[in-house]
XYZ file of C-alpha atoms in Angstrom:
542
model
C 7.322 -16.437 21.431
C 9.016 -13.914 22.613
C 8.596 -11.252 24.963
C 8.527 -7.898 22.973
C 6.385 -6.026 25.697
C 9.268 -3.735 26.868
C 10.494 -2.893 23.553
C 9.732 0.446 21.733
C 7.165 -0.323 18.378
C 9.773 -0.473 15.721
C 12.052 -3.134 17.311
C 8.613 -4.901 18.256
C 7.914 -4.954 14.358
C 11.197 -5.532 13.443
C 10.602 -9.203 12.494
C 6.921 -8.441 11.351
C 6.906 -5.392 9.906
C 9.409 -5.657 7.319
C 9.095 -9.583 6.878
C 8.426 -11.468 3.184
C 6.204 -13.196 5.875
C 4.035 -10.494 6.076
C 4.375 -9.527 1.812
C 6.222 -6.438 0.817
C 7.446 -4.206 3.230
C 6.904 -0.356 3.403
C 9.181 2.573 3.921
C 11.286 2.197 7.287
C 13.384 5.467 8.589
C 15.693 8.006 7.557
C 17.868 6.353 9.691
C 18.461 2.519 7.941
C 18.577 4.735 4.667
C 21.661 5.974 6.133
C 23.496 2.701 6.346
C 23.628 3.460 2.536
C 25.648 6.049 0.588
C 22.490 6.054 -2.062
C 20.665 4.281 -4.791
C 22.755 2.119 -6.615
C 21.760 1.175 -10.428
C 19.487 -1.516 -10.892
C 20.780 -2.009 -13.962
C 22.366 -5.754 -14.830
C 26.051 -5.187 -13.950
C 27.178 -8.445 -15.554
C 25.474 -8.890 -18.918
C 24.159 -12.783 -17.027
C 25.591 -13.934 -20.160
C 27.825 -16.916 -17.957
C 31.950 -16.456 -17.861
C 34.001 -16.327 -14.456
C 33.767 -12.369 -14.872
C 29.836 -12.228 -14.948
C 27.414 -11.539 -12.122
C 24.326 -12.673 -11.579
C 21.411 -10.289 -10.954
C 18.148 -11.803 -9.306
C 14.564 -10.428 -8.504
C 13.639 -10.182 -4.954
C 9.496 -9.038 -4.571
C 10.254 -8.361 -1.397
C 11.361 -4.752 0.660
C 14.940 -5.050 1.354
C 14.669 -2.738 4.562
C 14.181 -5.099 7.473
C 16.537 -5.661 9.944
C 19.174 -8.178 9.113
C 20.806 -8.563 11.607
C 20.635 -12.862 11.978
C 19.129 -13.127 15.397
C 16.301 -10.732 15.001
C 15.035 -10.597 11.121
C 11.839 -12.474 9.413
C 12.561 -10.583 6.540
C 12.116 -12.212 3.202
C 15.425 -10.292 1.713
C 17.867 -10.278 4.217
C 16.973 -13.695 5.998
C 17.888 -15.113 1.795
C 20.836 -13.260 1.823
C 22.110 -14.331 4.759
C 22.072 -17.943 3.931
C 24.772 -16.783 1.249
C 27.190 -14.393 4.214
C 26.846 -16.381 7.531
C 26.421 -20.065 8.559
C 25.477 -21.797 11.516
C 26.833 -24.432 12.568
C 24.758 -26.757 11.077
C 22.649 -25.874 8.318
C 19.616 -26.887 6.570
C 18.687 -27.788 2.748
C 16.630 -25.120 1.292
C 14.143 -27.518 0.283
C 14.097 -31.042 2.695
C 15.840 -28.951 5.465
C 18.117 -31.663 6.554
C 20.879 -30.401 8.283
C 24.334 -30.629 6.747
C 27.714 -29.530 8.766
C 28.331 -26.053 7.634
C 30.980 -24.979 10.452
C 31.013 -27.607 11.905
C 32.557 -31.055 10.699
C 30.341 -32.987 11.342
C 26.385 -34.121 12.817
C 26.417 -35.520 16.246
C 25.411 -38.981 15.489
C 23.469 -39.400 19.057
C 20.617 -37.379 20.165
C 19.251 -39.005 22.731
C 22.096 -37.010 25.493
C 21.498 -33.544 26.457
C 25.529 -32.140 25.157
C 26.563 -31.693 21.415
C 29.961 -31.358 20.598
C 31.135 -29.375 17.352
C 34.966 -29.075 15.845
C 34.760 -26.077 13.720
C 35.991 -26.250 10.132
C 40.399 -25.770 10.128
C 41.149 -22.870 8.813
C 37.274 -20.881 8.891
C 37.539 -17.298 8.011
C 35.094 -14.394 8.427
C 35.056 -12.076 5.547
C 37.285 -9.445 7.217
C 40.111 -12.170 6.993
C 39.814 -12.730 11.310
C 39.659 -16.466 12.110
C 36.052 -18.321 13.370
C 36.433 -19.387 16.257
C 34.805 -20.753 19.455
C 34.366 -17.231 21.344
C 32.280 -16.560 18.094
C 29.802 -19.448 18.846
C 29.512 -19.268 21.935
C 28.750 -15.460 21.688
C 26.467 -15.597 19.901
C 24.211 -18.421 21.546
C 24.909 -15.748 24.970
C 23.147 -13.237 22.781
C 20.191 -15.415 21.650
C 19.947 -16.834 25.524
C 20.053 -13.695 27.098
C 17.038 -12.734 29.283
C 18.150 -9.413 29.077
C 17.548 -9.366 25.644
C 14.600 -9.501 23.529
C 15.664 -11.341 19.548
C 13.333 -13.450 17.621
C 16.156 -16.692 18.024
C 15.393 -16.497 21.570
C 12.239 -17.592 21.142
C 13.560 -20.647 18.850
C 16.010 -22.174 21.956
C 15.319 -21.249 25.402
C 12.424 -23.372 25.341
C 15.198 -26.333 25.276
C 19.313 -24.446 25.135
C 20.728 -24.633 28.474
C 24.420 -22.597 27.219
C 26.828 -23.206 24.685
C 30.443 -23.324 26.258
C 33.789 -23.032 24.616
C 35.708 -26.190 25.174
C 38.997 -25.129 23.583
C 39.320 -22.944 20.634
C 37.869 -24.467 17.997
C 35.859 -26.760 19.803
C 32.392 -25.763 21.335
C 29.647 -27.190 23.184
C 25.695 -26.635 23.389
C 23.872 -28.217 26.639
C 20.445 -28.967 26.538
C 17.714 -28.913 29.508
C 16.546 -32.310 27.659
C 16.807 -34.022 24.707
C 15.593 -32.424 21.594
C 16.567 -33.788 18.222
C 14.560 -31.558 15.981
C 16.990 -29.019 17.471
C 19.394 -30.070 14.665
C 17.445 -28.274 12.291
C 17.578 -25.287 14.152
C 21.026 -24.338 14.287
C 20.945 -23.045 11.399
C 18.763 -19.767 13.011
C 22.107 -19.555 14.702
C 24.308 -17.496 12.221
C 27.556 -17.108 13.750
C 28.890 -13.628 13.497
C 32.317 -12.545 14.824
C 32.387 -11.561 18.404
C 35.037 -8.535 17.306
C 32.740 -6.573 15.063
C 29.686 -7.242 16.685
C 30.436 -6.659 20.311
C 31.234 -3.050 19.963
C 29.348 -0.270 20.989
C 25.935 0.445 18.545
C 27.130 -2.655 16.250
C 23.812 -4.312 16.380
C 21.739 -1.660 15.733
C 24.615 -1.885 12.366
C 23.049 -5.165 12.029
C 19.544 -3.903 11.379
C 20.669 -1.695 8.856
C 22.408 -3.927 6.636
C 26.142 -4.397 8.169
C 27.429 -8.350 7.359
C 30.223 -9.435 8.201
C 29.968 -13.404 7.801
C 32.175 -16.681 7.236
C 30.231 -17.793 3.692
C 30.662 -18.476 0.311
C 29.496 -14.615 -0.389
C 30.286 -10.950 1.103
C 28.460 -8.299 1.235
C 29.411 -5.771 -0.826
C 26.864 -2.848 -1.139
C 23.573 -2.251 1.050
C 21.048 -0.059 -0.732
C 17.417 -0.561 1.224
C 15.601 1.216 -1.490
C 17.068 -1.025 -4.495
C 19.475 -3.982 -4.217
C 22.536 -5.836 -2.270
C 25.401 -6.701 -3.585
C 26.726 -9.684 -3.365
C 30.857 -10.683 -5.010
C 32.405 -14.550 -3.863
C 34.316 -15.059 -0.739
C 37.726 -16.066 -1.861
C 38.922 -17.657 2.216
C 35.695 -19.698 1.884
C 36.679 -23.340 2.515
C 33.690 -24.937 3.467
C 30.745 -27.207 1.576
C 29.086 -24.700 -0.434
C 31.833 -22.790 -2.605
C 29.838 -19.935 -4.521
C 29.910 -20.240 -8.255
C 29.304 -16.844 -9.213
C 32.001 -14.534 -8.946
C 29.500 -11.707 -7.980
C 25.585 -10.648 -7.439
C 23.227 -7.669 -7.760
C 20.118 -8.495 -5.656
C 16.927 -5.943 -6.464
C 14.379 -5.444 -4.750
C 11.165 -4.183 -6.533
C 8.061 -5.097 -4.381
C 5.793 -4.047 -7.260
C 4.622 -7.449 -9.712
C 4.491 -5.550 -12.864
C 8.008 -4.245 -13.204
C 9.861 -6.943 -10.985
C 8.035 -9.069 -14.150
C 9.584 -6.431 -17.051
C 12.699 -7.329 -15.587
C 13.059 -11.077 -16.516
C 10.915 -10.933 -19.396
C 12.119 -10.427 -23.113
C 15.013 -10.579 -25.331
C 16.548 -7.286 -22.810
C 15.395 -8.932 -19.523
C 18.137 -7.208 -16.902
C 17.657 -10.565 -14.877
C 18.407 -14.098 -14.873
C 15.355 -15.258 -11.825
C 12.871 -13.935 -9.759
C 10.925 -14.968 -7.143
C 6.979 -13.762 -6.034
C 6.253 -15.020 -10.106
C 2.393 -13.424 -10.044
C 0.293 -16.967 -10.997
C -1.444 -14.216 -13.731
C 2.041 -14.140 -15.786
C 3.135 -17.515 -15.838
C 2.219 -18.800 -19.148
C 3.845 -15.469 -20.531
C 7.127 -16.409 -18.845
C 6.867 -19.857 -20.091
C 6.580 -19.006 -23.549
C 9.285 -16.667 -23.104
C 11.175 -19.560 -22.600
C 11.644 -19.139 -18.287
C 11.222 -21.707 -16.018
C 8.951 -21.304 -14.006
C 8.064 -23.343 -10.756
C 6.257 -22.900 -7.677
C 6.860 -24.514 -4.177
C 3.705 -25.529 -1.235
C 4.671 -24.826 2.104
C 3.124 -23.284 5.194
C 2.618 -19.556 2.915
C -1.410 -18.373 3.377
C -3.655 -16.201 3.964
C -4.802 -15.928 7.623
C -7.474 -13.911 9.240
C -6.898 -12.638 13.461
C -9.787 -11.361 15.101
C -9.302 -9.004 18.013
C -11.075 -10.844 21.140
C -11.630 -7.951 22.716
C -13.903 -6.268 20.143
C -17.237 -8.348 20.456
C -18.377 -10.342 19.146
C -14.774 -11.650 17.997
C -14.534 -13.140 21.331
C -17.508 -15.434 21.170
C -15.796 -18.095 19.391
C -19.130 -19.077 17.462
C -18.885 -15.507 15.111
C -14.858 -16.693 15.085
C -15.662 -20.038 13.075
C -19.232 -18.476 11.562
C -16.482 -15.796 9.543
C -14.856 -18.511 8.598
C -17.571 -21.077 7.293
C -19.002 -18.027 5.685
C -15.547 -17.668 2.674
C -15.559 -19.636 -0.375
C -12.411 -21.131 -0.383
C -12.979 -22.996 -3.478
C -13.868 -19.872 -5.634
C -10.827 -17.983 -3.782
C -8.431 -20.841 -5.131
C -9.496 -21.015 -8.857
C -9.776 -17.039 -9.110
C -7.564 -15.157 -7.182
C -5.181 -18.144 -6.941
C -5.556 -19.584 -10.302
C -5.534 -23.054 -8.454
C -2.108 -22.463 -7.187
C -3.449 -23.626 -3.576
C -5.917 -25.385 -1.241
C -8.335 -24.346 1.223
C -7.147 -24.982 4.733
C -7.785 -28.135 7.041
C -5.483 -27.403 9.165
C -2.582 -24.505 10.831
C -0.168 -26.826 9.337
C -0.277 -27.687 5.434
C -0.483 -31.211 4.096
C 2.759 -31.187 2.968
C 3.943 -30.962 7.386
C 5.168 -33.885 7.946
C 3.082 -32.911 11.567
C -0.200 -32.956 9.416
C -3.229 -34.121 10.126
C -6.926 -32.903 9.682
C -8.068 -30.993 11.820
C -10.738 -32.146 13.692
C -12.490 -28.268 12.681
C -12.064 -27.531 8.973
C -13.596 -24.937 7.730
C -15.719 -26.356 4.483
C -17.417 -23.716 2.675
C -21.412 -23.601 4.801
C -23.063 -20.596 4.293
C -26.464 -22.026 5.833
C -24.027 -22.879 9.252
C -22.286 -19.867 9.201
C -25.715 -18.066 8.928
C -26.800 -20.484 12.206
C -23.438 -19.820 14.286
C -24.400 -15.596 14.549
C -28.217 -17.228 15.490
C -26.617 -18.995 18.006
C -24.781 -16.219 19.268
C -26.762 -13.851 18.596
C -25.696 -11.238 16.298
C -27.468 -9.616 14.005
C -26.804 -6.278 11.611
C -22.905 -7.102 11.399
C -20.517 -4.731 10.293
C -16.869 -5.851 9.950
C -13.766 -3.535 8.109
C -11.062 -5.775 7.332
C -7.705 -4.095 8.070
C -5.751 -5.988 5.475
C -1.775 -5.775 4.110
C -1.054 -4.668 0.350
C 0.264 -7.131 -0.523
C -0.684 -8.443 -4.185
C -1.907 -11.890 -3.786
C -3.687 -11.233 -0.184
C -5.771 -8.242 -2.007
C -6.431 -10.406 -4.668
C -8.644 -12.730 -2.325
C -9.654 -9.892 -0.670
C -13.324 -9.644 -2.900
C -14.064 -13.193 -2.301
C -14.367 -12.592 1.858
C -16.133 -9.502 0.786
C -18.552 -11.324 -1.254
C -18.802 -14.391 1.072
C -19.730 -12.292 3.980
C -21.911 -9.909 2.388
C -23.860 -13.194 1.141
C -24.615 -13.749 5.086
C -25.663 -10.593 6.014
C -22.361 -8.795 6.807
C -21.706 -5.821 6.011
C -18.480 -6.132 4.773
C -15.778 -3.431 3.907
C -11.663 -4.088 2.849
C -9.185 -1.403 3.846
C -5.742 -2.359 2.247
C -3.386 -0.907 3.383
C 0.913 -0.842 3.708
C 2.364 -2.796 6.038
C 3.765 -0.128 8.012
C 0.525 1.679 8.713
C -1.299 -2.092 9.870
C 1.257 -3.093 12.507
C 1.715 1.242 14.135
C -2.335 0.550 14.426
C -1.323 -3.064 16.340
C 1.619 -1.474 18.141
C -0.221 1.976 19.047
C -2.848 -0.464 20.523
C -5.638 1.427 17.751
C -8.780 -1.035 17.702
C -8.973 -2.669 15.130
C -11.944 -6.210 14.395
C -10.547 -8.198 11.638
C -6.795 -8.209 10.181
C -6.039 -10.333 7.205
C -2.609 -11.096 6.066
C 0.436 -13.396 4.876
C 3.143 -15.396 6.417
C 4.354 -18.455 6.043
C 7.038 -19.904 8.751
C 8.435 -22.234 6.557
C 11.048 -19.636 6.575
C 12.711 -21.093 9.880
C 11.809 -24.614 9.202
C 9.205 -27.262 9.161
C 9.275 -27.580 12.344
C 5.894 -28.272 13.821
C 6.650 -27.216 17.018
C 8.622 -24.379 16.077
C 6.090 -22.852 13.357
C 3.105 -23.353 16.048
C 5.552 -21.379 18.574
C 6.008 -18.426 16.600
C 2.007 -17.873 16.029
C 0.608 -19.037 19.725
C 2.530 -18.345 23.309
C 1.390 -16.651 26.380
C 3.996 -13.314 25.466
C 3.669 -14.169 21.728
C 3.432 -10.609 19.630
C 0.675 -12.550 17.652
C -0.969 -13.106 20.253
C -0.424 -9.714 21.803
C -2.244 -7.877 18.726
C -5.330 -10.741 19.387
C -5.129 -9.989 22.644
C -6.088 -13.650 23.519
C -2.853 -15.017 25.884
C -5.300 -14.652 28.704
C -8.148 -16.397 28.161
C -8.666 -20.159 30.047
C -8.361 -21.800 26.829
C -5.121 -20.539 25.859
C -4.344 -21.167 29.045
C -4.614 -24.442 28.931
C -3.283 -24.680 24.808
C -0.312 -22.880 26.087
C 0.343 -25.098 28.323
C -0.231 -28.372 26.150
C 2.076 -26.963 23.805
C 4.995 -26.692 26.266
C 3.961 -29.974 26.954
C 4.403 -31.559 23.579
C 8.168 -29.384 23.255
C 9.558 -31.663 25.806
C 7.882 -34.255 24.870
C 10.676 -37.371 23.638
C 8.990 -39.339 22.550
C 9.176 -38.408 18.611
C 5.092 -40.347 17.589
C 4.119 -39.355 20.587
C 5.269 -35.755 20.026
C 3.493 -35.617 16.832
C 0.160 -36.829 17.697
C 0.123 -34.181 21.204
C 0.891 -31.491 18.488
C -1.683 -32.581 16.091
C -4.034 -32.700 19.159
C -3.360 -28.964 20.159
C -3.386 -27.950 16.366
C -7.282 -29.133 16.838
C -7.627 -26.842 19.613
C -6.640 -23.996 17.597
C -8.076 -24.592 14.337
C -11.576 -24.561 16.872
C -10.920 -21.684 18.585
C -9.825 -19.387 15.130
C -8.235 -16.670 17.341
C -5.932 -16.944 13.882
C -5.738 -18.723 11.547
C -5.119 -19.551 7.935
C -7.890 -19.535 5.304
C -5.510 -20.586 2.297
C -2.384 -21.963 1.653
C -0.528 -21.378 -1.640
C 2.130 -21.814 -3.439
C 4.608 -19.197 -4.567
C 6.700 -19.036 -7.815
C 9.980 -19.095 -8.989
C 11.193 -17.771 -12.436
C 14.650 -18.602 -13.921
C 16.691 -18.749 -17.435
C 17.198 -22.064 -17.635
C 19.813 -21.232 -20.721
C 21.692 -19.006 -17.986
C 21.346 -20.628 -14.604
C 21.457 -24.505 -13.355
C 20.371 -26.046 -9.953
C 17.550 -23.722 -9.230
C 14.739 -25.094 -6.825
C 12.211 -23.858 -6.345
C 11.153 -23.001 -2.163
C 7.724 -23.279 -0.971
C 8.501 -19.551 0.802
C 9.781 -15.924 0.404
C 13.386 -15.092 -1.061
C 16.000 -17.704 -3.732
C 18.423 -19.600 -2.171
C 21.507 -19.924 -4.544
C 23.980 -22.058 -3.117
C 23.704 -24.848 -4.768
C 23.435 -22.873 -7.981
C 25.796 -22.408 -11.267
C 25.988 -21.044 -14.296
C 24.195 -23.316 -17.115
């Protein structure tokens, strides 16, 4: 999705290494920690008893040491926080993902043309008191579309957006390369940032480290990457989703046991937490907590190094998928909160169709495919991220592969170690990790391009982009992007997803639910997300 070959490794990893889509973030360098004056207490700062002066305390089960630059990040923590700090011209509902007017006054009604005009909300100001203007909007889109600047957001816009133009101080025009109705929901991924702040030398590095100044309902008051970030209601906010909490304290607790303990019992120090382990659901419910799941794209995937034989042979990749007892994995590791994948897309995606190749558990077929490929005595070391639920799933993979004569070793490691090896082009065989492109939306075109493309980082890791099948796949994907007819586009996406399934270079094994728990006696308006993080823009004290 983006050309990152010319970037140093830390920047190439900035939207993957520290993402909730890949699990718990590993430690960042001391330069990142320098943006904090030191760890703040992670105790509840307001008692959580409600009232206008109470502080909401939330627990996020992902690292808080990833990039906070909205044009760069895929960090679960910072993406969730940025939804409260920044606004797009349009933003989307966290569950339905329907666009609504945020900084803009209305959602365009005519999507057949190549021009969208937006009037900015009167009186909108940034957290430093300066007004939001068309120049700020153009500034952000210019950065995203700049051919010399590589950002994650570029991959969401450059294929269809030509430019952003200032019409007057409060009016902007987005000029499209071709009609692209799906672009409306993507506008939430272009958070409007103050030009007077982020055009200064070094300001983008500050954004990566945690500096956040937006126009949203909450302003950041402190950022401590190893412990927490605090917020307060922005008194100058005049937008559609006003703040309900005077203050918020978001804690980062990656380890499951202390995360659950923080919201458990009479002395609970927090009112809401995401990434709840399946084993703790009933315990929390018995304690009076609401625990709900969101089923979406969250998945355990396998990625093969196609330059390491025999994984260049599609039959070997297929065999290893057929060999996995996914039913057992769902039952034992996920405790029923998941489904074996039947497509790259999850069943709830609007573009879903079961792929022509579905990897139902079939160890005999796996053995026949390995034999046909001339492979015997295969030994595999699985390089895996040490996300708790991924680690729970790994024994099923090992047992399944061992059962067909593939000697399997499990090597779960910190996310940093996994991606350092791949960034340094060290040899590996198979990577097992987690992903959830639903952080960016439900748009199947976006989801597939996030994972597959000629300059996509994942394809660089898999070393597959030069394969003739891959080159044809990328052409088919680009044609689908430009297809104006919605039904035809959906069919084209489904057809190339069949190719992705057959090739099994980077492919999900199971899709699972993500669980959120909260105290219903203290909070209302909570909706569990099918992607990491929380959204409190419609929540309030009970």
